[in-house]
C-alpha atoms as a PDB file:
ATOM      1  CA  MET A   1      31.875 -15.293 -33.759  1.00  0.00           C
ATOM      2  CA  GLN A   2      30.568 -12.697 -31.426  1.00  0.00           C
ATOM      3  CA  LEU A   3      31.123  -8.966 -31.675  1.00  0.00           C
ATOM      4  CA  ASP A   4      32.437  -7.245 -28.585  1.00  0.00           C
ATOM      5  CA  LYS A   5      30.650  -4.194 -27.208  1.00  0.00           C
ATOM      6  CA  PHE A   6      33.267  -1.846 -28.646  1.00  0.00           C
ATOM      7  CA  THR A   7      32.606  -3.029 -32.216  1.00  0.00           C
ATOM      8  CA  ASP A   8      28.845  -3.071 -31.634  1.00  0.00           C
ATOM      9  CA  TYR A   9      28.996   0.516 -30.396  1.00  0.00           C
ATOM     10  CA  ALA A  10      31.172   1.506 -33.357  1.00  0.00           C
ATOM     11  CA  LEU A  11      28.549   0.202 -35.772  1.00  0.00           C
ATOM     12  CA  ARG A  12      25.825   2.020 -33.848  1.00  0.00           C
ATOM     13  CA  VAL A  13      27.814   5.268 -33.953  1.00  0.00           C
ATOM     14  CA  LEU A  14      28.256   4.913 -37.713  1.00  0.00           C
ATOM     15  CA  MET A  15      24.548   4.224 -38.147  1.00  0.00           C
ATOM     16  CA  ALA A  16      23.716   7.363 -36.144  1.00  0.00           C
ATOM     17  CA  LEU A  17      26.108   9.396 -38.288  1.00  0.00           C
ATOM     18  CA  THR A  18      24.532   7.942 -41.421  1.00  0.00           C
ATOM     19  CA  VAL A  19      20.991   8.926 -40.474  1.00  0.00           C
ATOM     20  CA  ARG A  20      22.143  12.414 -39.455  1.00  0.00           C
ATOM     21  CA  ALA A  21      24.414  13.016 -42.474  1.00  0.00           C
ATOM     22  CA  PRO A  22      25.665  15.517 -43.436  1.00  0.00           C
ATOM     23  CA  ASP A  23      25.300  17.027 -39.937  1.00  0.00           C
ATOM     24  CA  ARG A  24      28.081  16.831 -37.370  1.00  0.00           C
ATOM     25  CA  VAL A  25      26.972  14.960 -34.279  1.00  0.00           C
ATOM     26  CA  PRO A  26      28.765  15.305 -30.938  1.00  0.00           C
ATOM     27  CA  ALA A  27      29.894  12.028 -29.361  1.00  0.00           C
ATOM     28  CA  SER A  28      28.114  13.124 -26.177  1.00  0.00           C
ATOM     29  CA  GLU A  29      24.824  13.309 -28.090  1.00  0.00           C
ATOM     30  CA  ILE A  30      25.328   9.849 -29.584  1.00  0.00           C
ATOM     31  CA  ALA A  31      26.121   8.475 -26.134  1.00  0.00           C
ATOM     32  CA  ALA A  32      22.963  10.069 -24.744  1.00  0.00           C
ATOM     33  CA  VAL A  33      20.608   8.717 -27.424  1.00  0.00           C
ATOM     34  CA  TYR A  34      21.933   5.188 -26.954  1.00  0.00           C
ATOM     35  CA  GLY A  35      22.123   5.479 -23.173  1.00  0.00           C
ATOM     36  CA  LEU A  36      25.838   4.667 -23.178  1.00  0.00           C
ATOM     37  CA  SER A  37      28.877   6.075 -21.420  1.00  0.00           C
ATOM     38  CA  GLU A  38      30.137   9.282 -23.025  1.00  0.00           C
ATOM     39  CA  HIS A  39      33.698   8.245 -22.183  1.00  0.00           C
ATOM     40  CA  HIS A  40      33.265   4.897 -23.933  1.00  0.00           C
ATOM     41  CA  ILE A  41      31.694   6.465 -27.030  1.00  0.00           C
ATOM     42  CA  ALA A  42      34.570   8.965 -27.162  1.00  0.00           C
ATOM     43  CA  LYS A  43      37.003   6.021 -27.322  1.00  0.00           C
ATOM     44  CA  VAL A  44      34.902   4.383 -30.040  1.00  0.00           C
ATOM     45  CA  ALA A  45      34.790   7.666 -31.967  1.00  0.00           C
ATOM     46  CA  SER A  46      38.566   7.979 -31.721  1.00  0.00           C
ATOM     47  CA  ALA A  47      39.000   4.475 -33.163  1.00  0.00           C
ATOM     48  CA  LEU A  48      36.580   5.242 -36.008  1.00  0.00           C
ATOM     49  CA  VAL A  49      38.470   8.421 -36.860  1.00  0.00           C
ATOM     50  CA  LYS A  50      41.817   6.617 -36.701  1.00  0.00           C
ATOM     51  CA  ALA A  51      40.470   3.880 -39.013  1.00  0.00           C
ATOM     52  CA  GLY A  52      39.202   6.478 -41.507  1.00  0.00           C
ATOM     53  CA  PHE A  53      35.464   5.868 -41.141  1.00  0.00           C
ATOM     54  CA  ALA A  54      34.670   9.176 -39.454  1.00  0.00           C
ATOM     55  CA  VAL A  55      36.102  12.647 -39.178  1.00  0.00           C
ATOM     56  CA  SER A  56      36.031  14.748 -36.052  1.00  0.00           C
ATOM     57  CA  GLU A  57      36.009  18.466 -35.528  1.00  0.00           C
ATOM     58  CA  ARG A  58      36.456  20.088 -32.145  1.00  0.00           C
ATOM     59  CA  GLY A  59      34.752  23.189 -30.897  1.00  0.00           C
ATOM     60  CA  ARG A  60      31.306  24.632 -30.509  1.00  0.00           C
ATOM     61  CA  SER A  61      29.979  23.378 -33.836  1.00  0.00           C
ATOM     62  CA  GLY A  62      32.172  20.292 -33.774  1.00  0.00           C
ATOM     63  CA  GLY A  63      31.281  16.653 -33.743  1.00  0.00           C
ATOM     64  CA  LEU A  64      31.599  13.548 -35.850  1.00  0.00           C
ATOM     65  CA  GLN A  65      30.727  13.002 -39.496  1.00  0.00           C
ATOM     66  CA  LEU A  66      31.167  10.090 -41.845  1.00  0.00           C
ATOM     67  CA  ALA A  67      34.477  10.263 -43.696  1.00  0.00           C
ATOM     68  CA  ARG A  68      32.957   8.704 -46.830  1.00  0.00           C
ATOM     69  CA  GLU A  69      29.543   8.076 -48.296  1.00  0.00           C
ATOM     70  CA  PRO A  70      27.524   5.350 -46.501  1.00  0.00           C
ATOM     71  CA  SER A  71      27.597   3.274 -49.701  1.00  0.00           C
ATOM     72  CA  GLU A  72      31.413   3.212 -49.519  1.00  0.00           C
ATOM     73  CA  ILE A  73      31.745   1.817 -45.980  1.00  0.00           C
ATOM     74  CA  THR A  74      31.037  -1.866 -45.499  1.00  0.00           C
ATOM     75  CA  VAL A  75      30.198  -3.558 -42.241  1.00  0.00           C
ATOM     76  CA  GLY A  76      33.013  -6.013 -42.977  1.00  0.00           C
ATOM     77  CA  GLN A  77      35.549  -3.184 -43.262  1.00  0.00           C
ATOM     78  CA  VAL A  78      34.490  -1.762 -39.918  1.00  0.00           C
ATOM     79  CA  VAL A  79      34.496  -5.081 -38.098  1.00  0.00           C
ATOM     80  CA  ARG A  80      37.867  -6.046 -39.617  1.00  0.00           C
ATOM     81  CA  ALA A  81      39.396  -2.720 -38.604  1.00  0.00           C
ATOM     82  CA  LEU A  82      38.234  -3.096 -35.021  1.00  0.00           C
ATOM     83  CA  LYS A  83      38.450  -6.880 -34.542  1.00  0.00           C
ATOM     84  CA  ALA A  84      41.240  -8.120 -36.816  1.00  0.00           C
ATOM     85  CA  ASP A  85      43.794  -8.069 -34.000  1.00  0.00           C
ATOM     86  CA  THR A  86      41.493  -9.922 -31.611  1.00  0.00           C
ATOM     87  CA  PRO A  87      42.341 -13.619 -31.702  1.00  0.00           C
ATOM     88  CA  VAL A  88      39.543 -16.170 -31.985  1.00  0.00           C
ATOM     89  CA  VAL A  89      41.354 -18.270 -29.386  1.00  0.00           C
ATOM     90  CA  GLU A  90      44.199 -17.433 -27.017  1.00  0.00           C
ATOM     91  CA  CYS A  91      46.859 -19.344 -28.947  1.00  0.00           C
ATOM     92  CA  MET A  92      46.312 -17.133 -31.993  1.00  0.00           C
ATOM     93  CA  GLY A  93      47.290 -14.131 -29.878  1.00  0.00           C
ATOM     94  CA  SER A  94      50.267 -13.600 -27.644  1.00  0.00           C
ATOM     95  CA  ASP A  95      49.531 -16.573 -25.342  1.00  0.00           C
ATOM     96  CA  LYS A  96      51.592 -19.438 -26.725  1.00  0.00           C
ATOM     97  CA  SER A  97      51.404 -21.593 -23.585  1.00  0.00           C
ATOM     98  CA  CYS A  98      49.178 -24.340 -24.991  1.00  0.00           C
ATOM     99  CA  ARG A  99      51.003 -27.663 -24.767  1.00  0.00           C
ATOM    100  CA  ILE A 100      49.711 -28.969 -28.099  1.00  0.00           C
ATOM    101  CA  LEU A 101      50.380 -25.782 -30.065  1.00  0.00           C
ATOM    102  CA  PRO A 102      53.239 -27.244 -32.159  1.00  0.00           C
ATOM    103  CA  ALA A 103      51.008 -30.071 -33.397  1.00  0.00           C
ATOM    104  CA  CYS A 104      47.566 -28.436 -33.289  1.00  0.00           C
ATOM    105  CA  GLY A 105      45.564 -28.310 -36.503  1.00  0.00           C
ATOM    106  CA  LEU A 106      42.798 -26.124 -35.114  1.00  0.00           C
ATOM    107  CA  ARG A 107      44.372 -22.725 -35.742  1.00  0.00           C
ATOM    108  CA  THR A 108      43.950 -22.746 -39.537  1.00  0.00           C
ATOM    109  CA  PRO A 109      40.237 -23.665 -39.496  1.00  0.00           C
ATOM    110  CA  LEU A 110      39.592 -20.997 -36.869  1.00  0.00           C
ATOM    111  CA  GLN A 111      41.455 -18.358 -38.895  1.00  0.00           C
ATOM    112  CA  GLU A 112      39.422 -19.364 -41.945  1.00  0.00           C
ATOM    113  CA  ALA A 113      36.198 -19.172 -39.923  1.00  0.00           C
ATOM    114  CA  GLN A 114      37.086 -15.673 -38.728  1.00  0.00           C
ATOM    115  CA  GLU A 115      37.763 -14.522 -42.288  1.00  0.00           C
ATOM    116  CA  ALA A 116      34.494 -16.133 -43.452  1.00  0.00           C
ATOM    117  CA  PHE A 117      32.695 -14.132 -40.756  1.00  0.00           C
ATOM    118  CA  PHE A 118      34.256 -10.897 -42.016  1.00  0.00           C
ATOM    119  CA  ALA A 119      33.572 -11.869 -45.640  1.00  0.00           C
ATOM    120  CA  ALA A 120      29.880 -12.470 -44.846  1.00  0.00           C
ATOM    121  CA  LEU A 121      29.673  -8.840 -43.675  1.00  0.00           C
ATOM    122  CA  ASP A 122      31.503  -7.399 -46.702  1.00  0.00           C
ATOM    123  CA  PRO A 123      28.474  -7.094 -49.023  1.00  0.00           C
ATOM    124  CA  TYR A 124      26.593  -4.897 -46.536  1.00  0.00           C
ATOM    125  CA  THR A 125      27.232  -1.159 -46.495  1.00  0.00           C
ATOM    126  CA  LEU A 126      26.119   1.486 -44.020  1.00  0.00           C
ATOM    127  CA  GLU A 127      23.620   2.506 -46.676  1.00  0.00           C
ATOM    128  CA  ASP A 128      22.180  -1.033 -46.677  1.00  0.00           C
ATOM    129  CA  ILE A 129      21.834  -1.311 -42.909  1.00  0.00           C
ATOM    130  CA  THR A 130      20.209   2.107 -42.599  1.00  0.00           C
ATOM    131  CA  VAL A 131      17.737   1.700 -45.434  1.00  0.00           C
ATOM    132  CA  ARG A 132      14.988   2.762 -43.004  1.00  0.00           C
ATOM    133  CA  ARG A 133      16.793   5.977 -42.073  1.00  0.00           C
ATOM    134  CA  SER A 134      13.689   7.946 -41.121  1.00  0.00           C
ATOM    135  CA  THR A 135      12.612   5.277 -38.666  1.00  0.00           C
ATOM    136  CA  ILE A 136      16.101   4.891 -37.187  1.00  0.00           C
ATOM    137  CA  ARG A 137      16.447   8.656 -36.849  1.00  0.00           C
ATOM    138  CA  PHE A 138      13.055   8.886 -35.142  1.00  0.00           C
ATOM    139  CA  GLN A 139      13.982   6.075 -32.742  1.00  0.00           C
ATOM    140  CA  LEU A 140      17.182   7.911 -31.765  1.00  0.00           C
ATOM    141  CA  TRP A 141      15.904  11.519 -31.941  1.00  0.00           C
ATOM    142  CA  PRO A 142      12.107  11.373 -31.483  1.00  0.00           C
ATOM    143  CA  GLU A 143      11.951  15.101 -30.735  1.00  0.00           C
ATOM    144  CA  ALA A 144      13.056  15.770 -34.314  1.00  0.00           C
ATOM    145  CA  GLY A 145      10.065  13.950 -35.784  1.00  0.00           C
ATOM    146  CA  VAL A 146      10.174  11.450 -38.633  1.00  0.00           C
ATOM    147  CA  ALA A 147      12.300  12.676 -41.510  1.00  0.00           C
ATOM    148  CA  SER A 148      10.990  12.035 -44.989  1.00  0.00           C
END
């Protein structure tokens, strides 16, 4: 399986929020540190808020924060929330035009493979993937110096 850019960016946003917790971080700032489109990161942020991984506050001191502790959010949960509706192959989605669909035995193994992919990500939390928080924070915000 391959993650799409949207899911990749969502994980990066959550990692940025983790290393800056408990601060609120504007989506525009996250977009800038990653060199990504502010519009695209705003869409990612909206999806993360809708899925319950982040909270957003508007206004001068607004921005994004994690909705839960990093140890309570798994990579598998995030990827499932953002990718579960994306079919592995066309016939698992809305396109039912394949001629062999009624007799095809490939759909079940592919569904199982997708779930195995998600399950392999389940043991890893945001806390686990940001274990080197000071280094990650310095890579994203070098002007802030290395946090201890």
